[in-house]
Coordinates of C-alpha atoms in Angstrom, one line a residue:
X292 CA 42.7 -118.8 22.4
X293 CA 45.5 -120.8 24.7
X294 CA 46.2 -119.8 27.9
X295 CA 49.4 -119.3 29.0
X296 CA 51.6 -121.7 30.2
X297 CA 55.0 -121.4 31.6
X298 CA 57.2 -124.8 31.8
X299 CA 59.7 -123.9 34.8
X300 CA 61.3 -127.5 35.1
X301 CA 65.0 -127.0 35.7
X302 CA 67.2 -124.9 35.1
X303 CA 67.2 -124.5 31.3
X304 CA 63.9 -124.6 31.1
X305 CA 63.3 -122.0 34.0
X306 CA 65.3 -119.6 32.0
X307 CA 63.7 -120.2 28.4
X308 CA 59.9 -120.2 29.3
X309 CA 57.5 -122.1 26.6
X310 CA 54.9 -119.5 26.0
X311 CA 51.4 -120.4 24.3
X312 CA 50.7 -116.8 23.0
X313 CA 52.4 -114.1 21.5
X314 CA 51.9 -111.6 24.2
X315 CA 51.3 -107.8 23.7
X316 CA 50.1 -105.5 26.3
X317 CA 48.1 -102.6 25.6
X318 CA 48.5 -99.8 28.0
X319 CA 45.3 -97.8 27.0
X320 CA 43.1 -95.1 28.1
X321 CA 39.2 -95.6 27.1
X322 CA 38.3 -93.1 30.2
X323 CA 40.0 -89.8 31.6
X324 CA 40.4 -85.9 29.6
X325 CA 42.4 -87.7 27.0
X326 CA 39.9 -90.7 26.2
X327 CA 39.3 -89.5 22.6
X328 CA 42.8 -89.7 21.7
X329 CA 43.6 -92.8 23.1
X330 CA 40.2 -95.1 21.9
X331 CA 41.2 -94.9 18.4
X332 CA 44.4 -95.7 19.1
X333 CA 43.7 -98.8 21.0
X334 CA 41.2 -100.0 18.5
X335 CA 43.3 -100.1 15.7
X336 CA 46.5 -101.3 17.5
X337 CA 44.3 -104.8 18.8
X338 CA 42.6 -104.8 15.8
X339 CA 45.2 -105.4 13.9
X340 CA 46.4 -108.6 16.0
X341 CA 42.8 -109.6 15.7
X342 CA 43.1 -109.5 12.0
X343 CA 46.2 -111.4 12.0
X344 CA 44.8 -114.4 14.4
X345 CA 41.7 -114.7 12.6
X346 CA 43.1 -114.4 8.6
X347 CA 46.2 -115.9 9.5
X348 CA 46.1 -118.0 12.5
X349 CA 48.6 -115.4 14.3
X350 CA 51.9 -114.8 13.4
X351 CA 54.6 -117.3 12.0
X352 CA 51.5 -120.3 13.4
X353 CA 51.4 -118.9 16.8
X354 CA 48.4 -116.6 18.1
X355 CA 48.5 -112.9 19.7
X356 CA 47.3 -112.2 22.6
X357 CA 46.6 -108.9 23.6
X358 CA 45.9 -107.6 27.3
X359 CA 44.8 -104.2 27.6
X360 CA 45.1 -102.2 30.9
X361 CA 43.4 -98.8 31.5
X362 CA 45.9 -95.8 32.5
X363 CA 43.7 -93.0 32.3
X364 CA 46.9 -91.4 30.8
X365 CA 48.0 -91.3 35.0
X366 CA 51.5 -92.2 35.0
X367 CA 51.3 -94.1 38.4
X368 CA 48.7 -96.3 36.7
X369 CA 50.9 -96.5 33.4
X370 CA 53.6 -97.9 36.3
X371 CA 51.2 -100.4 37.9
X372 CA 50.0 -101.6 34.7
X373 CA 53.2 -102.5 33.7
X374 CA 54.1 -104.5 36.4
X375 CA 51.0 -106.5 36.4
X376 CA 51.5 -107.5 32.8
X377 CA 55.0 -108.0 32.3
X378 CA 55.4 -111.4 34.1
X379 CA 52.7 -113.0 31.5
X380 CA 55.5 -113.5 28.8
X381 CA 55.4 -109.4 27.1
X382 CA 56.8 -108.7 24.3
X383 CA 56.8 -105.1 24.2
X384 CA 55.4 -102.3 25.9
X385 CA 53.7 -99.1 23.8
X386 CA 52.8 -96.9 26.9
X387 CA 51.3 -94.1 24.6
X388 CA 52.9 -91.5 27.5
X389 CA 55.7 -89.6 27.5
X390 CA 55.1 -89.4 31.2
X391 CA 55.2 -93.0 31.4
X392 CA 57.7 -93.7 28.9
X393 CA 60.2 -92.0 31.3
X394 CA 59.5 -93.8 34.3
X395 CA 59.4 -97.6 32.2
X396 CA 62.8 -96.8 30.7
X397 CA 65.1 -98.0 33.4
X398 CA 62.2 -100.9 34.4
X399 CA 62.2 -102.2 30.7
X400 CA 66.0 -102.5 30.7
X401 CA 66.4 -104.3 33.3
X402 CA 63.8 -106.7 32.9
X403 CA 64.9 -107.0 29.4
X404 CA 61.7 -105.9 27.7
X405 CA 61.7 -103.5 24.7
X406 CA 59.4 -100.7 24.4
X407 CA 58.4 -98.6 21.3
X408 CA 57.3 -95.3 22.0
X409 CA 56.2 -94.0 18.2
X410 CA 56.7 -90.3 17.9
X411 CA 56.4 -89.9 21.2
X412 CA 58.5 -90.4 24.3
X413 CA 62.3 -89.5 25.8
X414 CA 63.7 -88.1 21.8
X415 CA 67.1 -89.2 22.7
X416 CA 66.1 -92.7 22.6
X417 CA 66.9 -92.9 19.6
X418 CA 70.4 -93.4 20.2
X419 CA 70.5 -97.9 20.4
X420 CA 74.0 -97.0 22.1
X421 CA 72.5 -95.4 25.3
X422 CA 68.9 -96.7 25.3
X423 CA 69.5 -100.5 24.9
X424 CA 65.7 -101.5 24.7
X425 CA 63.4 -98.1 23.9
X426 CA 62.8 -97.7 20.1
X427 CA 61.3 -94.4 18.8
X428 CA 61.2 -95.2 14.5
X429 CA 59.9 -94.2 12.4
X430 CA 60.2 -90.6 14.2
X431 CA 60.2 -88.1 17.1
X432 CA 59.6 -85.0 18.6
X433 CA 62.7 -83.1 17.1
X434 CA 62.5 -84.5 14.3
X435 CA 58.6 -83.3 14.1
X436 CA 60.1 -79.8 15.3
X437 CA 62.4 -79.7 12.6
X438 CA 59.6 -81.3 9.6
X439 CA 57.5 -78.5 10.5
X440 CA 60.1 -75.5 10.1
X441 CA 61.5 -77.2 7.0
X442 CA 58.1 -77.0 5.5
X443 CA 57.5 -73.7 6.8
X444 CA 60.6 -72.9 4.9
X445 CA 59.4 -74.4 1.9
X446 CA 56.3 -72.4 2.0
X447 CA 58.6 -69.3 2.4
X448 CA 61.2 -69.7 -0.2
X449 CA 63.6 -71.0 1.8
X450 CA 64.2 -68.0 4.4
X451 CA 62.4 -67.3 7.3
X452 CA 64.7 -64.7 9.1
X453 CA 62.5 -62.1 10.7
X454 CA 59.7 -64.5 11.6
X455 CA 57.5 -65.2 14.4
X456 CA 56.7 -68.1 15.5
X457 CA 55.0 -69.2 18.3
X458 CA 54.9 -72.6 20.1
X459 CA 51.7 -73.3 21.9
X460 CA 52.5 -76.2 24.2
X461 CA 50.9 -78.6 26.5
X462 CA 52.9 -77.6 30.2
X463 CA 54.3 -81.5 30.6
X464 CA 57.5 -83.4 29.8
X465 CA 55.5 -84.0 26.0
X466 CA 54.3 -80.1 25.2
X467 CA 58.5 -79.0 26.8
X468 CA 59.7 -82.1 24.3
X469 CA 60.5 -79.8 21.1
X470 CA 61.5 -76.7 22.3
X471 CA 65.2 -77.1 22.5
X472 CA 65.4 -78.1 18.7
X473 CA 63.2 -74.9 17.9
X474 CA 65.4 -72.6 19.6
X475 CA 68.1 -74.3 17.7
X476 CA 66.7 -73.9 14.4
X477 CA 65.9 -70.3 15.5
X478 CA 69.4 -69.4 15.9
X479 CA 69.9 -71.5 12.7
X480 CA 67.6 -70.0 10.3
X481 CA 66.1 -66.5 12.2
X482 CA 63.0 -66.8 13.3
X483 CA 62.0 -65.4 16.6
X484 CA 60.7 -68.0 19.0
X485 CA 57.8 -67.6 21.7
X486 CA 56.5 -69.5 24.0
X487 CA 52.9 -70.1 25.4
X488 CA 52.9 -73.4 28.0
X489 CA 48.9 -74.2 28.7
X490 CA 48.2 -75.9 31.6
X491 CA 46.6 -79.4 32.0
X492 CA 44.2 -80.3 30.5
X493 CA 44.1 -77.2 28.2
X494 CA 40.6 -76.2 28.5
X495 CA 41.9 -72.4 29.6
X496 CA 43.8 -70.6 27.1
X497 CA 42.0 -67.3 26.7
X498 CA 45.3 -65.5 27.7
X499 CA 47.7 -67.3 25.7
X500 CA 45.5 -66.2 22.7
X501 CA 45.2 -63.2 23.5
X502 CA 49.0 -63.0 23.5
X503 CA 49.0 -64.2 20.5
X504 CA 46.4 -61.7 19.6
X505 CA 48.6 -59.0 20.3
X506 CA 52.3 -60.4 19.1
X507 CA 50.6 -61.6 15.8
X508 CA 52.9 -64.2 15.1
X509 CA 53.4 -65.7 11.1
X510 CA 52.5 -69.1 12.4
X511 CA 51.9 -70.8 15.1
X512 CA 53.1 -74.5 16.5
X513 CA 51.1 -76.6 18.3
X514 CA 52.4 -79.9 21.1
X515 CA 48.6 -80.3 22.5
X516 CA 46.5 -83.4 23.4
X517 CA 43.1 -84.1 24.0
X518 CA 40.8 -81.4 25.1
X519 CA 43.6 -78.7 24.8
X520 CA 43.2 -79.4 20.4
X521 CA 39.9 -78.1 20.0
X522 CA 40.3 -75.3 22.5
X523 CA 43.3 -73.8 20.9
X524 CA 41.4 -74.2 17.2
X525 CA 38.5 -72.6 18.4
X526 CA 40.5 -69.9 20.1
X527 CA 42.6 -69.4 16.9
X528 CA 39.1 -69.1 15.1
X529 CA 37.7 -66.6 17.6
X530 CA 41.0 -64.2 16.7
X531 CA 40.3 -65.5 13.0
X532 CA 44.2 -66.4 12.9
X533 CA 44.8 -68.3 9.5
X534 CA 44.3 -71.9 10.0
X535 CA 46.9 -72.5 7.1
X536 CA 49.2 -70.8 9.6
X537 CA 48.8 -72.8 11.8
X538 CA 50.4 -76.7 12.4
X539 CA 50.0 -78.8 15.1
X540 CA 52.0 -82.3 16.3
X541 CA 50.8 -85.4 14.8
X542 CA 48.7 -85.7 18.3
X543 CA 47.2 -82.9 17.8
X544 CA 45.6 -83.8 14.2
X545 CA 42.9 -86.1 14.6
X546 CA 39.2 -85.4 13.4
X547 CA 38.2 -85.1 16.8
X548 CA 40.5 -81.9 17.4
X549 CA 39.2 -80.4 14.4
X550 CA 35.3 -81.2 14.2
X551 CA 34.1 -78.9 17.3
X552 CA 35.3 -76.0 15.2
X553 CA 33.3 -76.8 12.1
X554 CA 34.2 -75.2 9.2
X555 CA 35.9 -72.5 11.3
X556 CA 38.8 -75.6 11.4
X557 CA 39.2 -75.8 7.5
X558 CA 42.7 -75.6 6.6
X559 CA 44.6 -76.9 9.6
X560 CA 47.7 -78.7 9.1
X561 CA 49.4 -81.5 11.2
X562 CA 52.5 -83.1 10.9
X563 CA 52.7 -86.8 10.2
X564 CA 54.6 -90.1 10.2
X565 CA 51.7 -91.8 8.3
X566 CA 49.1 -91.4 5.7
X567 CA 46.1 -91.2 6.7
X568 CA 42.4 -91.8 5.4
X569 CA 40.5 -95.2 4.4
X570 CA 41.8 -95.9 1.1
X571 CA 44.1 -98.8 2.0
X572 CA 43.2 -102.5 1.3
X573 CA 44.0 -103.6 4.3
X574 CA 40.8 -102.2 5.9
X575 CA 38.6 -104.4 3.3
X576 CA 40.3 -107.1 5.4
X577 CA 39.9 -105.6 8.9
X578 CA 36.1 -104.8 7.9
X579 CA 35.9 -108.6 6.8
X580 CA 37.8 -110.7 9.6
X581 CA 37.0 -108.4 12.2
X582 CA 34.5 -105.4 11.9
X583 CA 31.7 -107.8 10.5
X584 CA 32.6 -110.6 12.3
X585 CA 31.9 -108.6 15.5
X586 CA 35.6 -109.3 17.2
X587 CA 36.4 -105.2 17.1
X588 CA 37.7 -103.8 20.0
X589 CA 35.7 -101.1 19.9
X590 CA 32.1 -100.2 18.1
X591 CA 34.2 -100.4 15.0
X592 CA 33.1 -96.2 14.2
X593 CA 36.9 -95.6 14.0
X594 CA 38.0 -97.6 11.2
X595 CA 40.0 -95.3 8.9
X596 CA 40.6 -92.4 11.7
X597 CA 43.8 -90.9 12.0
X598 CA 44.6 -91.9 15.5
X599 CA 43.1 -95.7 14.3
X600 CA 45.7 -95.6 11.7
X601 CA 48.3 -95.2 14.4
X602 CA 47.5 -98.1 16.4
X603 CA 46.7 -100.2 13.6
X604 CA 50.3 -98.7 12.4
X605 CA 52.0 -99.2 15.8
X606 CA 50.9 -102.9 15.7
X607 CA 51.8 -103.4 12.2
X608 CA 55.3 -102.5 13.0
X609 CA 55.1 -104.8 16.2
X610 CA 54.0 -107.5 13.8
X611 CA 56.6 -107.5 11.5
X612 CA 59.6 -107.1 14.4
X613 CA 57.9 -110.2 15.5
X614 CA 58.4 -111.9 12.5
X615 CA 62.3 -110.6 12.3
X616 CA 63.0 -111.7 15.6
X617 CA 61.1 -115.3 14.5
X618 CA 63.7 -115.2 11.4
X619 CA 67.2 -114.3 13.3
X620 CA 66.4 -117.3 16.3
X621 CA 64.5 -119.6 14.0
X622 CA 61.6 -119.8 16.5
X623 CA 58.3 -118.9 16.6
X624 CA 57.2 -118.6 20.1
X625 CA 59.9 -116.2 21.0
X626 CA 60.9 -114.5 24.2
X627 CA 60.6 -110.5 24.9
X628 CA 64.8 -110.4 24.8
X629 CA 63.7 -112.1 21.1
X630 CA 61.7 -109.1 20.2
X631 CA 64.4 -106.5 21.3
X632 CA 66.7 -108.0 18.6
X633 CA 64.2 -108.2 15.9
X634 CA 63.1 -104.7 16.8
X635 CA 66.7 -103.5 16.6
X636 CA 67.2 -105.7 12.9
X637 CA 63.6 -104.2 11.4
X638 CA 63.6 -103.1 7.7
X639 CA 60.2 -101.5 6.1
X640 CA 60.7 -100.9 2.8
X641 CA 57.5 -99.5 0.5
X642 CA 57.6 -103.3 -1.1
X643 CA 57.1 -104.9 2.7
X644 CA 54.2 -102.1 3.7
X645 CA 52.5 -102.9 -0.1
X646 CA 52.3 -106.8 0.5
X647 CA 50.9 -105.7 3.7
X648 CA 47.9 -104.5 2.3
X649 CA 49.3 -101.0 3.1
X650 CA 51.2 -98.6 0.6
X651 CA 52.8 -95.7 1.1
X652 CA 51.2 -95.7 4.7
X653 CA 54.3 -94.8 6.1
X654 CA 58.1 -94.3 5.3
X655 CA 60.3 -96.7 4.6
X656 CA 63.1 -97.0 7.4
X657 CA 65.7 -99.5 8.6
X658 CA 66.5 -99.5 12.7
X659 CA 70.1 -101.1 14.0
X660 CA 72.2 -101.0 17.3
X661 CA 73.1 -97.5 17.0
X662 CA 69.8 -96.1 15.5
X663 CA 66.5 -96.9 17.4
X664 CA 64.7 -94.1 15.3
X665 CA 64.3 -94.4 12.0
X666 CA 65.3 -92.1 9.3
X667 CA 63.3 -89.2 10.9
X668 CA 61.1 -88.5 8.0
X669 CA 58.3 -86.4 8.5
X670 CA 55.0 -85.1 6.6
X671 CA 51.9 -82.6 6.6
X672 CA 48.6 -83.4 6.4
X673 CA 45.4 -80.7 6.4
X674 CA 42.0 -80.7 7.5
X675 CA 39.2 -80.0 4.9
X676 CA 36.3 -79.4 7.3
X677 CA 34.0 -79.4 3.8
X678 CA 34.3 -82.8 3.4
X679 CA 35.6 -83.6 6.7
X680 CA 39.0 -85.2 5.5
X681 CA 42.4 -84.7 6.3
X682 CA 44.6 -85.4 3.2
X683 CA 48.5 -85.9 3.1
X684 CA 49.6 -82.7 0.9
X685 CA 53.8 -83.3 1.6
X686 CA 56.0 -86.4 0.9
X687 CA 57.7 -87.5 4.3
X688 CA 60.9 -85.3 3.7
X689 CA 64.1 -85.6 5.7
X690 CA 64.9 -83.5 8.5
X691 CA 67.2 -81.4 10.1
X692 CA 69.8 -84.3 11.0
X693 CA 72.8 -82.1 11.9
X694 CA 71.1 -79.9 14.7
X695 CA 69.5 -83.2 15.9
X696 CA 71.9 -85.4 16.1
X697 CA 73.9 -83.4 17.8
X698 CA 70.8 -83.0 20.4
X699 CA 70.3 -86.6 20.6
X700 CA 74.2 -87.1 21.2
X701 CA 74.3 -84.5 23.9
X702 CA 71.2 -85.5 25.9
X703 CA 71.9 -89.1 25.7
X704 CA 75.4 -88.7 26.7
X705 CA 74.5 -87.2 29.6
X706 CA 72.1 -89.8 30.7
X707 CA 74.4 -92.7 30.4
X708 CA 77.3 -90.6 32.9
X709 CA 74.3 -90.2 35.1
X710 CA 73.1 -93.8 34.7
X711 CA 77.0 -95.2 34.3
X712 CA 75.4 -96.8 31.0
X713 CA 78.2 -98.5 29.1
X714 CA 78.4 -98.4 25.3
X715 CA 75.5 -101.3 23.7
X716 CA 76.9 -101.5 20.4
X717 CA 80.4 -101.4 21.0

């Protein structure tokens, strides 16, 4: 593949850099309490880029390059790794943090560098008016708050006044991330709300379970990651509280949360902003150009796994904002302030993801200056520990846009008086 070269000869040419790659950082973490979660998800995101450099030759004729850089999920790390990569022509950042997320958002602005933090992140991002260059589509934390209380209130005839539920969180800026929308939704539609924060990693939670023991909630919400998954299923198991009952964040609903538990696991549900499983043809091509041809970036074991599908999904998305931006400035080797505008101008439609090798593997969404978020749609998927499958079983359904738009507006108005952010889209 090309190195890198940067032409710095007057001027003009100092401030439009000729790059020889298609440059795309990978802020992974292969080692640390949270390294199952976050292999997957860097295999899939570079193999996808893999795919499209060896099938076809990169993107609009000019080849990705992707450089990972390990962050143990340590935010100081997430910081350093940032500023080693960003002067080698980066496109966009997906820190795969909250904790770093928060501490890039202010960095990537000012170096003019977008960042996508997929279902993950600062939630009122999504306001393109406040948050120049952070993009959160196709969805976020409230709006995952919001899927899983609309579903619970599918499952309940449309009332749940008189509930309990309980949240089970992980105690960071990501586990505190949904509970202002569910204490507006309990006010909204009558649940009573509790809350059981579990320290990092997660690996003690005899007491919170024992709470739960006691209070016997209807269902219980989970915001965990890594380790802190398969301790809360197999604490849920030990009180034999009904996995059905009990729904966790879309990273907290990968197989390796759920395997530990064996069958004691059957029934979980997640919430997701993708399908999942293997039955996609664009994995006969990964398995072709990349798997067999021994350029994975990993052993290859994860094809097809949830957390896979996200990275592969993540970079999909990157892909085609790629292509955008090469449409609106009629280049191909564009710049990272390039990719901000075709990030901000992306359409998926069903037709786009299905030409992709790819439908129905996510919703179909449009982003624009005032909306870095998406439509906000959000599904359930369950575990069947029998065959050891999780299996989409509700369409990605709209949610609560009233309680969090009026979140989103709040929150992010309040950062730009702190910030003295002017209006982006005005």
């Amino acid at each position: 593949m090309k190195k890198l070269a940067t032409l710095a000869v007057g001027a003009v040419m100092a401030a439009s850099p000729v790059l020889a790659d298609l440059v795309i950082p990978s802020l992974s973490y292969r080692t640390g309490p949270y390294a199952a979660g976050g292999i997957p998800f860097a295999d899939g995101y570079e193999d996808y880029f893999t795919l499209l450099n060896e099938r076809d030759g990169g993107i609009g004729g000019v080849p990705v390059r992707v450089i990972e850089c390990e962050t143990g999920y340590n935010t100081e790390k997430g910081v350093e790794c940032y500023e080693s990569t960003k002067g080698e022509g980066a496109l966009v950042y997906q820190p795969l943090s909250t904790g770093i997320t928060y501490q890039l958002i202010p960095k990537t602005t000012a170096d003019d560098i977008p960042m996508h933090t997929m279902g993950y992140g600062r939630t009122s991002a999504a306001n393109g008016d406040v948050f120049s260059h952070t993009f959160n589509y196709p969805g976020n934390y409230w709006n995952g708050a919001s899927g899983a209380i609309n579903y619970l209130l599918a499952e309940n005839g449309g009332d749940l006044s008189g509930k309990k539920i309980a949240l089970v969180y992980h105690n960071s800026a990501y586990g505190k991330e949904p509970i202002r929308t569910l204490e507006e939704l309990s006010s909204k539609h009558g649940y009573e709300l509790s809350l059981l924060p579990v320290d990092h990693p997660g690996q003690e939670q005899k007491s919170q379970w024992l709470q739960i023991r006691r209070d016997r909630p209807d269902f219980v919400l989970m915001w965990g990651w890594g380790v802190m998954n398969q301790v809360a299923i197999q604490e849920a198991a030990n009180i034999r509280f009904p996995m059905e009952n009990f729904i966790g964040i879309w990273w907290s609903g990968a197989e390796h949360d759920v395997l530990p538990a064996g069958d004691k696991s059957n029934g979980y549900k997640a919430l997701a902003f993708h399908n999942v499983g293997r039955d996609f043809p664009v994995f006969d091509d990964i398995n072709k150009y990349v798997v067999d041809a021994g350029k994975a970036a990993g052993a290859g074991d994860q094809v097809g796994n949830v957390l896979y599908n996200r990275g592969l999904y993540a970079a999909m998305l990157a892909a085609e904002a790629i292509k955008t931006a090469q449409g609106i400035h009629g280049v191909a080797d564009i710049t990272p302030g390039m990719m901000r505008d075709g990030m901000e101008a992306l359409s998926i439609t069903e037709e786009k993801m299905a030409s992709l090798g790819m439908p129905n593997f996510g919703p179909s969404f449009d982003v624009s200056c005032e909306n870095h978020g998406g439509e906000g749609l959000v599904g359930v998927a369950q575990w069947d520990a029998g065959s050891k499958t999780w299996s989409l079983i509700s369409d990605f359904a709209a949610t609560d846009g009233e309680v969090i738009g009026a979140l989103v507006e709040a929150d992010s108005s309040a950062y730009a008086a702190e910030n003295n952010i002017a209006s982006n889209c005005s």
